[in-house]
Amino acid sequence: MIQIPKPILVSADETSLVLRIEFANDPPKSTTVKLQYKEPKEPWELAKEVTVKKPLRDIINLKPGTPYFVRISLETKDGTEFGEEGVFDTAPVGCAPKRKNNCIIA
């Protein structure tokens, strides 16, 4: 059985989160790794998900100033297992650094 890690927040802005997924041991090639996310009042059954193929994964088109519950799921031929939840907030409007000509202006 593979230990499923908790996602680690790398960065957040108004509409996105960048998360790191670090497995102690790589899952088998036949396993699909997904990152599921939802707002606090939504049930996990309605969570959105993105497939994870690299250690860093971004989630985009989120609402500013909103907490998101995030967990990793592993799908195998035997079923789906879920990791521990993390809660991460997007930045409120006007609080994140702005980009101008590919430079961050703080």
XYZ file of N, CA and C in Angstrom:
318
model
N 0.831 -1.181 0.000
C 0.000 0.000 0.000
C 0.876 1.244 0.000
N 0.525 2.210 -0.822
C 1.296 3.442 -0.956
C 0.755 4.483 0.012
N 1.665 5.163 0.691
C 1.244 6.258 1.559
C 0.961 7.471 0.677
N -0.241 8.017 0.805
C -0.652 9.155 -0.019
C -0.288 10.433 0.731
N 0.524 11.298 0.119
C 0.947 12.511 0.810
C -0.143 13.578 0.860
N 0.026 14.503 1.776
C -0.824 15.686 1.829
C -0.216 16.713 0.881
N -1.025 17.420 0.077
C -0.463 18.439 -0.821
C 0.232 19.544 -0.021
N 1.270 20.125 -0.599
C 2.028 21.208 0.020
C 1.845 22.462 -0.835
N 1.456 23.567 -0.227
C 1.263 24.814 -0.957
C 2.613 25.420 -1.318
N 2.794 25.722 -2.604
C 4.003 26.383 -3.088
C 3.732 27.874 -3.234
N 2.599 28.218 -3.851
C 2.229 29.622 -4.012
C 0.730 29.729 -4.271
N 0.221 30.939 -4.038
C -1.190 31.224 -4.278
C -1.324 32.657 -4.753
N -2.218 32.867 -5.699
C -2.579 34.234 -6.062
C -4.101 34.318 -6.027
N -4.667 35.338 -6.658
C -6.115 35.551 -6.568
C -6.949 34.419 -7.157
N -6.457 33.775 -8.198
C -7.282 32.773 -8.893
C -6.603 31.430 -9.096
N -5.466 31.204 -8.424
C -4.809 29.913 -8.614
C -3.999 29.504 -7.387
N -3.774 28.205 -7.304
C -2.912 27.605 -6.285
C -1.886 26.742 -7.006
N -0.653 26.757 -6.543
C 0.369 25.842 -7.044
C 0.725 24.929 -5.875
N 0.594 23.624 -6.102
C 0.801 22.637 -5.051
C 1.882 21.645 -5.434
N 2.603 21.180 -4.416
C 3.632 20.158 -4.619
C 3.096 18.846 -4.062
N 3.330 17.785 -4.820
C 2.931 16.446 -4.398
C 4.206 15.619 -4.315
N 4.561 15.174 -3.105
C 5.800 14.428 -2.892
C 5.498 13.049 -2.306
N 5.633 12.020 -3.114
C 5.469 10.646 -2.652
C 6.797 10.138 -2.114
N 6.768 9.400 -1.018
C 7.975 8.764 -0.494
C 8.479 7.727 -1.503
N 7.542 6.984 -2.110
C 7.842 6.018 -3.163
C 6.871 6.263 -4.308
N 7.374 6.212 -5.535
C 6.509 6.450 -6.688
C 5.395 5.418 -6.761
N 4.163 5.882 -7.091
C 3.075 4.927 -7.282
C 3.339 4.066 -8.521
N 2.752 2.875 -8.588
C 2.912 2.032 -9.783
C 2.433 2.757 -11.037
N 3.012 2.416 -12.165
C 2.659 3.063 -13.443
C 1.184 2.901 -13.780
N 0.547 1.854 -13.304
C -0.867 1.606 -13.600
C -1.809 2.448 -12.720
N -1.235 3.257 -11.821
C -2.026 4.082 -10.909
C -2.222 5.468 -11.494
N -3.447 5.997 -11.383
C -3.727 7.372 -11.791
C -3.760 8.241 -10.538
N -2.935 9.295 -10.546
C -2.875 10.222 -9.415
C -3.651 11.473 -9.798
N -4.586 11.858 -8.918
C -5.387 13.054 -9.178
C -5.372 13.965 -7.960
N -5.546 15.248 -8.226
C -5.678 16.248 -7.189
C -7.131 16.703 -7.221
N -7.841 16.507 -6.127
C -9.248 16.909 -6.044
C -9.334 18.178 -5.213
N -10.258 19.076 -5.589
C -10.417 20.318 -4.837
C -11.872 20.763 -4.838
N -12.240 21.448 -3.743
C -13.619 21.898 -3.593
C -13.667 23.054 -2.611
N -14.765 23.786 -2.661
C -15.009 24.830 -1.679
C -15.565 24.181 -0.410
N -15.492 24.873 0.736
C -15.848 24.248 2.013
C -17.232 23.598 2.091
N -18.245 24.188 1.511
C -19.606 23.656 1.663
C -19.961 22.586 0.640
N -19.085 22.364 -0.329
C -19.367 21.353 -1.353
C -19.003 19.956 -0.837
N -19.774 18.935 -1.212
C -19.391 17.561 -0.851
C -18.256 17.086 -1.756
N -17.458 16.139 -1.256
C -16.356 15.605 -2.065
C -16.858 14.957 -3.358
N -18.084 14.459 -3.359
C -18.627 13.827 -4.574
C -18.733 14.819 -5.736
N -18.793 16.117 -5.441
C -18.891 17.143 -6.485
C -17.569 17.881 -6.709
N -16.500 17.394 -6.094
C -15.192 18.048 -6.222
C -14.701 17.994 -7.667
N -13.962 19.025 -8.043
C -13.290 19.033 -9.348
C -11.975 18.287 -9.169
N -11.400 17.829 -10.275
C -10.127 17.123 -10.176
C -9.273 17.342 -11.400
N -7.968 17.272 -11.182
C -6.987 17.374 -12.264
C -6.000 16.230 -12.093
N -5.515 15.684 -13.198
C -4.549 14.595 -13.164
C -3.164 15.149 -12.844
N -2.419 14.425 -12.035
C -1.071 14.831 -11.632
C -0.065 13.957 -12.367
N 0.833 14.604 -13.133
C 1.867 13.858 -13.846
C 3.266 14.294 -13.415
N 3.355 15.438 -12.705
C 4.633 15.971 -12.237
C 4.474 16.379 -10.766
N 5.576 16.585 -10.060
C 5.474 16.940 -8.637
C 4.758 18.269 -8.367
N 4.813 19.223 -9.305
C 4.110 20.489 -9.137
C 2.852 20.491 -9.994
N 1.753 20.956 -9.406
C 0.492 21.006 -10.154
C -0.229 22.280 -9.771
N -0.724 22.999 -10.785
C -1.483 24.204 -10.501
C -2.970 23.947 -10.675
N -3.747 24.693 -9.921
C -5.204 24.686 -10.036
C -5.571 26.118 -10.388
N -6.272 26.301 -11.502
C -6.558 27.654 -11.980
C -8.064 27.916 -12.020
N -8.402 29.169 -12.322
C -9.798 29.622 -12.431
C -10.556 29.465 -11.111
N -9.892 29.804 -10.023
C -10.517 29.745 -8.714
C -11.069 31.117 -8.327
N -11.877 31.153 -7.284
C -12.445 32.406 -6.793
C -11.449 33.090 -5.851
N -11.271 34.415 -5.976
C -10.367 35.135 -5.079
C -10.842 35.070 -3.622
N -9.881 35.050 -2.691
C -10.179 35.095 -1.278
C -11.025 33.941 -0.775
N -10.838 32.768 -1.367
C -11.677 31.613 -1.039
C -10.816 30.451 -0.547
N -11.237 29.795 0.538
C -10.521 28.581 0.958
C -10.929 27.398 0.076
N -9.966 26.541 -0.225
C -10.223 25.324 -0.991
C -9.679 24.123 -0.223
N -10.504 23.103 -0.119
C -10.076 21.831 0.453
C -9.470 21.030 -0.695
N -8.290 20.470 -0.464
C -7.560 19.769 -1.520
C -7.078 18.433 -0.968
N -7.180 17.376 -1.793
C -6.650 16.069 -1.412
C -6.173 15.344 -2.661
N -5.338 14.355 -2.450
C -4.816 13.534 -3.543
C -5.579 12.218 -3.541
N -5.914 11.744 -4.732
C -6.541 10.429 -4.853
C -5.677 9.542 -5.748
N -5.670 8.265 -5.420
C -4.978 7.260 -6.232
C -6.016 6.295 -6.756
N -6.089 6.161 -8.070
C -7.036 5.236 -8.690
C -6.272 4.040 -9.238
N -6.667 2.851 -8.769
C -6.058 1.606 -9.240
C -7.168 0.672 -9.711
N -6.793 -0.478 -10.215
C -7.794 -1.460 -10.642
C -8.618 -1.962 -9.455
N -8.076 -1.798 -8.235
C -8.773 -2.259 -7.029
C -9.678 -1.203 -6.401
N -9.630 0.027 -6.918
C -10.474 1.083 -6.356
C -9.718 2.391 -6.191
N -10.289 3.302 -5.418
C -9.717 4.625 -5.206
C -9.416 4.833 -3.728
N -8.234 5.380 -3.450
C -7.834 5.730 -2.089
C -7.603 7.237 -2.042
N -7.855 7.828 -0.867
C -7.733 9.271 -0.712
C -6.728 9.610 0.369
N -5.984 10.701 0.143
C -5.035 11.185 1.131
C -5.671 12.207 2.055
N -4.861 12.696 2.964
C -5.294 13.693 3.940
C -5.591 15.023 3.242
N -6.602 15.718 3.732
C -6.998 17.007 3.164
C -6.063 18.120 3.628
N -5.857 19.073 2.731
C -5.209 20.332 3.076
C -6.194 21.440 2.757
N -6.092 22.566 3.444
C -6.958 23.717 3.175
C -6.053 24.886 2.815
N -6.282 25.454 1.625
C -5.448 26.537 1.115
C -6.342 27.647 0.589
N -5.948 28.903 0.859
C -6.734 30.064 0.435
C -6.113 30.732 -0.773
N -6.974 31.172 -1.698
C -6.520 32.066 -2.753
C -6.414 33.461 -2.147
N -5.623 34.324 -2.754
C -5.428 35.682 -2.241
C -6.673 36.534 -2.496
N -6.977 37.453 -1.585
C -8.077 38.390 -1.830
C -7.731 39.297 -3.007
N -8.726 39.857 -3.645
C -8.516 40.772 -4.776
C -7.632 41.930 -4.324
N -6.599 42.206 -5.113
C -5.714 43.330 -4.834
C -4.557 43.019 -3.903
N -4.459 41.807 -3.386
C -3.374 41.467 -2.444
C -2.224 40.707 -3.088
N -2.444 40.127 -4.250
C -1.394 39.340 -4.899
C -0.515 40.256 -5.741
N 0.763 39.901 -5.902
C 1.634 40.687 -6.786
C 1.080 40.698 -8.208
N 1.273 41.788 -8.898
C 0.795 41.931 -10.279
C 1.949 41.696 -11.244
N 1.651 41.128 -12.394
C 2.649 40.907 -13.426
C 2.577 42.008 -14.466
N 3.747 42.466 -14.874
C 3.823 43.463 -15.931
C 5.063 43.139 -16.736
N 4.887 42.869 -18.025
C 6.008 42.514 -18.889
C 6.841 41.359 -18.317
N 6.168 40.331 -17.820
C 6.806 39.144 -17.264
C 7.632 39.395 -16.016
N 7.432 40.528 -15.373
C 8.093 40.821 -14.110
C 7.032 40.941 -13.033
N 7.356 40.529 -11.836
C 6.415 40.666 -10.725
C 6.668 42.020 -10.070
N 5.600 42.785 -9.941
C 5.675 44.086 -9.277
C 4.945 43.965 -7.950
N 5.660 44.135 -6.865
C 5.073 44.000 -5.535
C 4.574 45.337 -5.028
